[in-house]
Coordinates of C-alpha atoms and ligand atoms in Angstrom, one line a residue:
M1 CA -12.1 24.1 8.2
N2 CA -15.1 22.6 10.0
P3 CA -15.3 18.8 9.3
L4 CA -19.0 19.0 8.6
F5 CA -18.3 21.6 6.0
L6 CA -15.5 19.4 4.6
A7 CA -17.9 16.4 4.4
I8 CA -20.4 18.5 2.5
Q9 CA -17.6 19.6 0.2
G10 CA -16.5 16.0 -0.4
K11 CA -19.9 14.3 -0.6
G12 CA -22.4 17.1 -1.4
I13 CA -25.2 18.2 1.0
G14 CA -27.7 15.5 0.1
K15 CA -25.2 12.7 0.6
T16 CA -24.1 14.2 3.9
V17 CA -27.6 14.3 5.3
A18 CA -28.2 10.7 4.1
R19 CA -25.0 9.7 5.7
L20 CA -25.8 11.2 9.0
R21 CA -29.1 9.3 8.9
T22 CA -27.4 5.9 8.3
L23 CA -24.7 6.6 10.9
G24 CA -27.2 6.4 13.7
M25 CA -28.0 2.9 12.6
R26 CA -24.4 2.0 12.2
Y27 CA -22.7 3.3 15.3
G28 CA -25.3 3.4 18.1
L29 CA -24.6 5.1 21.3
A30 CA -22.2 2.5 22.8
P31 CA -19.0 1.1 21.2
S32 CA -20.7 -2.3 20.9
K33 CA -21.8 -1.8 17.3
M34 CA -18.2 -1.1 16.2
D35 CA -17.1 -4.1 18.3
Q36 CA -19.5 -6.3 16.4
A37 CA -18.2 -4.9 13.1
L38 CA -14.6 -5.6 14.1
E39 CA -15.5 -9.1 15.3
R40 CA -17.2 -9.9 12.0
F41 CA -14.3 -8.4 10.0
A42 CA -11.7 -10.4 12.1
R43 CA -13.7 -13.6 11.4
V44 CA -13.6 -13.1 7.6
L45 CA -9.9 -12.4 7.7
A46 CA -9.2 -15.5 9.9
H47 CA -11.0 -17.6 7.3
Y48 CA -8.5 -16.4 4.7
R49 CA -5.6 -16.6 7.1
C50 CA -4.7 -12.9 6.8
G51 CA -4.7 -9.7 8.8
A52 CA -5.6 -6.0 8.2
S53 CA -4.6 -2.5 9.0
F54 CA -7.0 -0.1 10.6
P55 CA -6.0 3.6 11.1
I56 CA -8.0 5.1 14.0
T57 CA -8.1 8.7 15.3
A58 CA -6.3 9.0 18.7
A59 CA -9.3 10.8 20.1
A60 CA -11.6 7.8 19.3
L61 CA -9.0 5.4 20.7
A62 CA -8.9 7.4 23.9
R63 CA -12.7 7.0 24.3
S64 CA -12.8 3.4 23.2
R65 CA -13.1 1.6 26.5
G66 CA -11.0 -1.4 25.5
V67 CA -12.8 -2.2 22.2
V68 CA -9.8 -1.9 20.0
E69 CA -6.8 -3.3 21.9
K70 CA -7.9 -6.9 21.9
Y71 CA -8.0 -7.1 18.1
Q72 CA -4.2 -6.8 17.9
A73 CA -4.1 -10.5 19.0
R74 CA -6.2 -11.3 15.9
D75 CA -3.7 -10.1 13.3
I76 CA -5.1 -6.6 13.1
E77 CA -2.7 -3.6 13.1
F78 CA -3.9 -0.2 14.2
A79 CA -2.4 3.0 12.8
V80 CA -2.9 6.7 13.5
H81 CA -5.6 8.5 11.6
G82 CA -4.7 11.9 13.0
Y83 CA -5.2 12.9 16.6
R84 CA -8.6 14.2 15.6
H85 CA -10.5 13.7 12.4
I86 CA -9.6 17.0 10.8
D87 CA -8.1 18.3 7.5
H88 CA -4.4 18.3 8.0
S89 CA -3.8 20.4 4.9
Q90 CA -5.2 23.3 7.0
L91 CA -2.8 22.9 9.9
S92 CA 0.6 24.5 10.6
P93 CA 3.7 22.3 10.7
D94 CA 4.1 22.8 14.4
R95 CA 0.5 21.8 15.1
Q96 CA 0.9 18.7 13.0
A97 CA 4.1 17.7 14.7
A98 CA 2.6 18.2 18.1
D99 CA -0.6 16.2 17.2
F100 CA 1.3 13.3 15.8
S101 CA 3.6 13.0 18.8
S102 CA 0.7 13.1 21.2
A103 CA -1.1 10.5 19.1
R104 CA 1.9 8.1 19.3
R105 CA 2.2 8.6 23.1
L106 CA -1.5 7.9 23.5
F107 CA -1.3 4.7 21.4
E108 CA 1.7 3.6 23.5
A109 CA -0.1 4.3 26.8
R110 CA -3.0 2.2 25.6
G111 CA -0.7 -0.7 24.6
V112 CA -1.5 -0.3 20.9
A113 CA 1.6 -0.7 18.7
C114 CA 1.6 1.8 15.9
W115 CA 3.8 2.0 12.8
G116 CA 1.8 3.9 10.3
F117 CA -0.3 6.9 9.5
R118 CA -3.2 7.8 7.2
S119 CA -4.5 11.4 6.9
P120 CA -8.2 12.0 7.4
Y121 CA -9.9 12.7 4.0
L122 CA -6.5 11.6 2.5
R123 CA -5.6 15.3 2.7
R124 CA -2.3 16.9 3.7
N125 CA 0.1 19.8 3.0
E126 CA 3.8 20.0 2.3
A127 CA 4.6 19.8 6.0
T128 CA 2.6 16.7 6.8
L129 CA 5.0 14.0 5.5
E130 CA 7.9 15.6 7.4
A131 CA 5.9 15.8 10.6
I132 CA 4.9 12.1 10.1
R133 CA 8.6 11.2 9.7
E134 CA 9.7 13.2 12.7
A135 CA 7.1 11.6 14.9
G136 CA 8.9 8.3 14.1
F137 CA 6.3 6.5 11.9
L138 CA 7.5 3.8 9.6
Y139 CA 4.9 4.4 6.9
D140 CA 2.2 6.7 5.5
S141 CA -0.7 5.6 3.4
S142 CA -2.5 8.8 2.4
D143 CA -1.6 9.1 -1.2
S144 CA -4.4 7.8 -3.4
L145 CA -4.5 6.1 -6.8
A146 CA -7.7 5.9 -8.9
W147 CA -8.1 2.7 -10.9
D148 CA -10.0 2.9 -14.2
V149 CA -12.4 0.0 -13.2
V150 CA -15.9 1.5 -13.1
N151 CA -16.4 0.8 -16.8
G152 CA -18.3 4.0 -17.7
G153 CA -20.4 3.6 -14.5
G154 CA -18.8 6.6 -12.8
S155 CA -20.8 9.3 -11.2
E156 CA -20.4 13.0 -10.4
A157 CA -20.1 12.1 -6.7
Y158 CA -17.3 9.7 -7.5
A159 CA -15.4 12.2 -9.7
K160 CA -15.8 14.8 -6.9
A161 CA -14.3 12.4 -4.4
L162 CA -11.3 11.7 -6.6
A163 CA -10.6 15.4 -7.0
F164 CA -11.1 16.1 -3.3
Y165 CA -8.6 13.3 -2.4
G166 CA -6.1 14.5 -5.0
A167 CA -6.1 10.9 -6.4
R168 CA -3.6 10.2 -9.3
P169 CA -4.5 7.8 -12.1
A170 CA -3.2 4.3 -11.5
G171 CA -2.7 3.9 -15.3
D172 CA 0.1 6.5 -15.0
Y173 CA 1.7 5.7 -11.7
P174 CA 2.9 2.4 -10.2
A175 CA 0.9 1.0 -7.3
L176 CA 3.9 0.4 -5.2
P177 CA 5.5 1.5 -1.9
K178 CA 8.1 4.1 -2.1
L179 CA 10.9 4.6 0.5
A180 CA 11.8 8.3 0.8
A181 CA 14.1 9.5 3.6
G182 CA 13.3 6.6 5.9
L183 CA 9.5 6.8 5.4
V184 CA 7.6 4.2 3.3
E185 CA 4.8 5.8 1.4
I186 CA 2.1 3.3 0.5
P187 CA -0.6 4.3 -1.9
Y188 CA -4.3 3.8 -1.1
C189 CA -6.5 2.4 -4.0
L190 CA -9.8 3.8 -5.1
P191 CA -12.6 3.0 -5.4
D192 CA -12.8 2.0 -1.8
D193 CA -15.9 0.8 0.1
E194 CA -17.2 4.4 0.6
S195 CA -17.1 5.0 -3.2
L196 CA -18.7 1.6 -4.0
I197 CA -21.5 2.0 -1.6
E198 CA -22.3 5.7 -1.5
R199 CA -21.0 7.1 -4.8
L200 CA -21.3 4.4 -7.5
H201 CA -24.4 2.4 -8.1
F202 CA -24.4 -1.4 -8.5
E203 CA -27.2 -3.8 -8.8
D204 CA -25.9 -6.5 -6.4
D205 CA -22.9 -7.8 -4.6
Q206 CA -21.5 -9.5 -7.7
A207 CA -21.5 -6.3 -9.7
R208 CA -20.1 -4.4 -6.7
S209 CA -17.2 -6.9 -6.5
R210 CA -16.2 -6.3 -10.1
P211 CA -14.1 -3.1 -9.6
W212 CA -12.1 -4.7 -6.8
L213 CA -11.6 -8.0 -8.7
D214 CA -10.4 -5.9 -11.7
I215 CA -7.8 -4.1 -9.5
L216 CA -6.7 -7.4 -8.1
A217 CA -6.2 -8.8 -11.6
E218 CA -4.3 -5.7 -12.8
T219 CA -2.0 -5.5 -9.8
H220 CA -1.3 -9.2 -10.2
R221 CA -0.4 -8.7 -13.8
R222 CA 1.9 -5.8 -13.0
G223 CA 3.3 -7.3 -9.8
E224 CA 2.1 -4.4 -7.7
L225 CA 0.2 -3.8 -4.5
F226 CA -3.6 -3.5 -4.0
T227 CA -4.5 -1.7 -0.8
L228 CA -8.2 -2.5 -0.5
G229 CA -10.0 0.2 1.5
L230 CA -12.9 -1.1 3.6
H231 CA -13.9 0.9 6.7
P232 CA -14.8 -1.6 9.4
E233 CA -18.2 0.1 9.8
R234 CA -19.2 -1.1 6.3
I235 CA -18.1 -4.8 6.7
F236 CA -21.8 -5.9 6.7
L237 CA -22.4 -4.2 3.3
C238 CA -19.1 -5.2 1.7
E239 CA -18.5 -8.7 3.1
V240 CA -19.3 -10.5 -0.2
P241 CA -17.0 -8.3 -2.3
L242 CA -14.2 -8.7 0.3
R243 CA -14.6 -12.5 0.3
N244 CA -14.7 -12.6 -3.5
V245 CA -11.3 -10.7 -3.6
L246 CA -9.7 -12.8 -0.9
E247 CA -11.0 -16.1 -2.5
K248 CA -9.6 -15.1 -5.9
A249 CA -6.3 -13.8 -4.5
R250 CA -5.7 -17.2 -2.7
G251 CA -6.1 -19.0 -5.9
L252 CA -3.8 -17.0 -8.2
S253 CA -0.4 -18.3 -9.3
P254 CA 2.3 -17.1 -8.7
G255 CA 0.8 -16.2 -5.4
V256 CA -0.5 -12.9 -3.9
W257 CA 1.2 -11.9 -0.6
V258 CA -1.7 -10.8 1.6
A259 CA -0.2 -8.7 4.4
R260 CA -0.8 -5.8 6.8
L261 CA 0.6 -2.4 5.9
D262 CA 3.3 -2.6 8.7
E263 CA 4.5 -5.9 7.3
I264 CA 4.7 -4.5 3.8
A265 CA 6.5 -1.4 4.9
K266 CA 9.1 -3.4 6.9
W267 CA 9.7 -5.8 4.0
W268 CA 10.1 -2.9 1.6
K269 CA 12.6 -1.1 3.8
R270 CA 14.6 -4.2 4.5
R271 CA 14.7 -5.5 1.0
S272 CA 15.6 -2.1 -0.4
A273 CA 18.5 -1.9 2.0
L274 CA 20.2 -5.1 0.8
E275 CA 23.7 -4.6 -0.6
P276 CA 24.4 -7.4 -3.1
V277 CA 28.0 -8.4 -3.6
V278 CA 28.8 -9.6 -7.1
G279 CA 31.8 -11.7 -8.3
F280 CA 32.8 -12.9 -11.7
S281 CA 34.9 -15.9 -12.7
W282 CA 36.1 -16.2 -16.3
P283 CA 34.8 -16.8 -18.8
D284 CA 31.1 -16.2 -18.0
E285 CA 30.1 -17.2 -14.5
Y286 CA 28.9 -14.8 -11.9
W287 CA 28.0 -15.2 -8.2
L288 CA 25.8 -12.9 -6.2
N289 CA 25.4 -12.8 -2.5
T290 CA 23.7 -10.7 0.1
R291 CA 22.9 -10.9 3.8
P292 CA 20.0 -13.3 4.5
L293 CA 16.4 -11.9 4.5
K294 CA 13.6 -14.3 5.3
G295 CA 11.4 -14.8 2.2
L296 CA 14.0 -13.4 -0.2
T297 CA 14.0 -14.9 -3.7
L298 CA 16.4 -14.2 -6.6
L299 CA 14.9 -14.1 -10.1
G300 CA 16.8 -14.6 -13.3
R301 CA 15.8 -14.0 -16.9
A302 CA 17.8 -15.2 -20.0
V303 CA 20.6 -16.4 -17.7
E304 CA 21.7 -19.9 -16.9
M305 CA 21.3 -20.5 -13.2
V306 CA 23.9 -23.0 -11.8
R307 CA 21.7 -24.1 -9.0
P308 CA 18.6 -25.6 -10.6
P309 CA 15.9 -22.9 -10.4
R310 CA 12.1 -23.2 -10.4
E311 CA 10.0 -21.7 -13.2
W312 CA 8.4 -18.5 -12.1
H313 CA 6.5 -16.6 -14.8
G314 CA 6.9 -14.3 -17.7
G315 CA 10.2 -15.9 -18.7
W316 CA 11.8 -15.7 -15.2
T317 CA 13.1 -18.4 -13.0
Q318 CA 13.5 -18.2 -9.3
V319 CA 15.9 -19.4 -6.6
K320 CA 15.2 -19.1 -2.9
G321 CA 17.7 -17.6 -0.6
S322 CA 20.3 -14.9 -0.6
G323 CA 23.0 -16.3 -3.0
V324 CA 23.1 -17.5 -6.5
R325 CA 25.6 -18.6 -9.3
F326 CA 24.7 -18.1 -12.9
K327 CA 26.2 -17.8 -16.4
S328 CA 25.4 -14.9 -18.6
P329 CA 27.0 -13.4 -21.8
L330 CA 26.6 -9.8 -20.4
R331 CA 26.4 -8.4 -16.9
P332 CA 22.7 -9.1 -16.2
F333 CA 22.3 -5.9 -14.1
I334 CA 21.3 -2.4 -14.8
G335 CA 24.1 -0.1 -15.7
I336 CA 23.4 3.6 -15.2
T337 CA 25.5 6.6 -15.9
P338 CA 26.6 8.8 -13.0
R339 CA 25.0 11.8 -14.6
S340 CA 21.5 10.1 -14.4
E341 CA 18.9 11.7 -12.1
A342 CA 19.8 11.0 -8.4
G343 CA 16.6 9.2 -7.7
L344 CA 16.9 6.7 -10.5
A345 CA 19.2 4.2 -8.8
G346 CA 17.2 4.3 -5.6
F347 CA 13.9 3.7 -7.5
L348 CA 15.4 0.7 -9.3
R349 CA 16.9 -0.8 -6.2
Q350 CA 13.6 -0.5 -4.5
Q351 CA 12.1 -2.7 -7.3
G352 CA 14.8 -5.3 -6.6
Y353 CA 17.1 -4.6 -9.5
I354 CA 20.8 -4.7 -9.1
V355 CA 22.2 -1.3 -10.1
E356 CA 25.8 -0.4 -11.0
F357 CA 27.2 3.0 -12.0
T358 CA 29.1 2.9 -15.3
E359 CA 30.0 4.7 -18.5
T360 CA 30.5 1.4 -20.4
R361 CA 27.3 0.5 -22.2
S362 CA 28.7 -2.6 -23.9
N363 CA 29.1 -4.7 -20.7
Y364 CA 25.5 -4.4 -19.6
S365 CA 22.3 -6.0 -20.8
V366 CA 20.4 -2.9 -19.7
F367 CA 22.0 0.5 -19.8
L368 CA 20.3 3.8 -18.8
D369 CA 21.4 7.3 -19.2
R370 CA 18.5 9.4 -17.7
P371 CA 19.6 12.9 -16.6
K372 CA 15.8 13.5 -16.1
F373 CA 13.7 11.0 -14.2
A374 CA 10.5 11.9 -12.4
D375 CA 7.5 10.1 -10.9
E376 CA 5.7 10.3 -14.3
D377 CA 8.5 8.2 -15.9
E378 CA 8.4 5.3 -13.4
R379 CA 5.5 3.4 -15.0
G380 CA 7.1 3.5 -18.5
L381 CA 10.5 2.3 -17.2
L382 CA 9.0 -0.6 -15.3
A383 CA 7.0 -1.6 -18.4
D384 CA 10.2 -1.5 -20.5
L385 CA 12.1 -3.6 -18.0
D386 CA 9.3 -6.2 -17.5
G387 CA 8.6 -6.4 -21.2
G388 CA 12.2 -6.9 -22.4
D389 CA 14.0 -10.2 -22.8
S390 CA 17.6 -9.2 -22.0
P391 CA 19.5 -11.1 -19.3
L392 CA 18.7 -9.9 -15.8
V393 CA 19.1 -11.1 -12.3
R394 CA 17.2 -9.3 -9.5
F395 CA 15.6 -9.8 -6.1
G396 CA 11.9 -10.7 -6.1
R397 CA 9.8 -7.6 -5.3
W398 CA 7.6 -9.5 -2.7
P399 CA 8.5 -12.4 -0.3
D400 CA 8.4 -16.1 -1.1
G401 CA 8.1 -15.8 -4.8
A402 CA 4.8 -13.9 -4.6
Q403 CA 3.8 -12.1 -7.8
S404 CA 1.9 -9.2 -6.2
A405 CA 0.6 -8.0 -2.9
L406 CA -2.8 -7.3 -1.3
S407 CA -3.5 -5.4 1.9
I408 CA -6.9 -4.9 3.6
T409 CA -7.2 -1.6 5.3
G410 CA -9.9 0.8 6.4
D411 CA -10.2 3.8 8.7
I412 CA -12.1 3.9 12.0
D413 CA -13.3 7.4 12.1
A414 CA -15.5 7.0 15.1
L415 CA -16.5 4.2 17.5
T416 CA -19.8 5.6 18.6
L417 CA -22.4 8.1 17.5
W418 CA -21.0 10.3 20.2
D419 CA -17.5 10.2 18.6
Y420 CA -19.1 11.0 15.3
G421 CA -20.8 14.0 16.7
L422 CA -17.5 15.2 18.3
R423 CA -15.8 14.5 15.0
A424 CA -18.1 16.8 13.2
L425 CA -16.9 19.5 15.7
G426 CA -13.3 18.6 15.1
R427 CA -12.9 17.2 18.7
Ligands
LIG501 ZN1 -11.4 9.0 8.1

């Protein structure tokens, strides 16, 4: 499908015309306007000692004349945003596989490290994930989650965007990475800058900051990940909301891990692969060890840690490192029956829980027999586990005792007005 037609479908004709008008001011005919935007963005990030992840189309990178590469030294990661800015849900599996491999080769030739992928328009078909995996990417960040934070201020244009992206409600699904067959899937949170500026209407920067501050508060409460979407081209319009979020995040306790998407994907994969070894000495003392992982913490609830722990929050205490001794009246792990759904153990291990297969309910503080377990059940199970008070020992979900995570990310669709024109033709 023609990208211009897609834009009209996503935004409506009036918005598309208005957007084409503002684009002229934003991009200009040389890459210098994007360079200025990236420079400003990098300065804000440096002030808060954090980085960001910017997916860019390979075609725009190819024409970029050195604008992009230098930002890698400033804690900015680039990812692939398609070879061209087109709707991948309309492409055959072979075409997608060929495009993604050429995109990776092009990034490599330009000296741009690339770990991740985000689909243009957040759209894809059944073959897309497999093609991303085969091309050797570590993560994909194209699935979207819609947060209920517009407080009745929604608009038809916003509802249209959510439907177009296929966004799922964040009230029903956890905002967490998911490792599936080697690929880490990282959800993208909505509303992003495009929705805040072009689809929702706010009086000023403070009102415009509210939805993002609410997502930050909610992800912090749940211990989840906020991927804040801000296209570099809109940094001048969204600088205050971005600063408000980073300022707030830096002040929260327990802390917020502010990291790039590649760092988050690597952490998630490494932590999920830990294989804890558990020992028991009569009458009630356990030890747990695993191979070292920088930043790893062990959390305990309703158990007596032998090494003095530090208070964490919500009734948990924490111990840094990869080994711990503790006393507990029951095995403080999650016992699950072998007939439970195959994905259940993997899901729990990815959350940091220690899982053991068993038929013996009485030994375990938490025992699950779930022959059926789907994506829709994840949120409820996490709430039950977090809300309980039974003895548990687990790995911290995020590094260094952080309670939640935040990642700043935004697509670079075009560097110049010329790119934008080619993009409209799918080039
Ligand atoms: Zn895009």
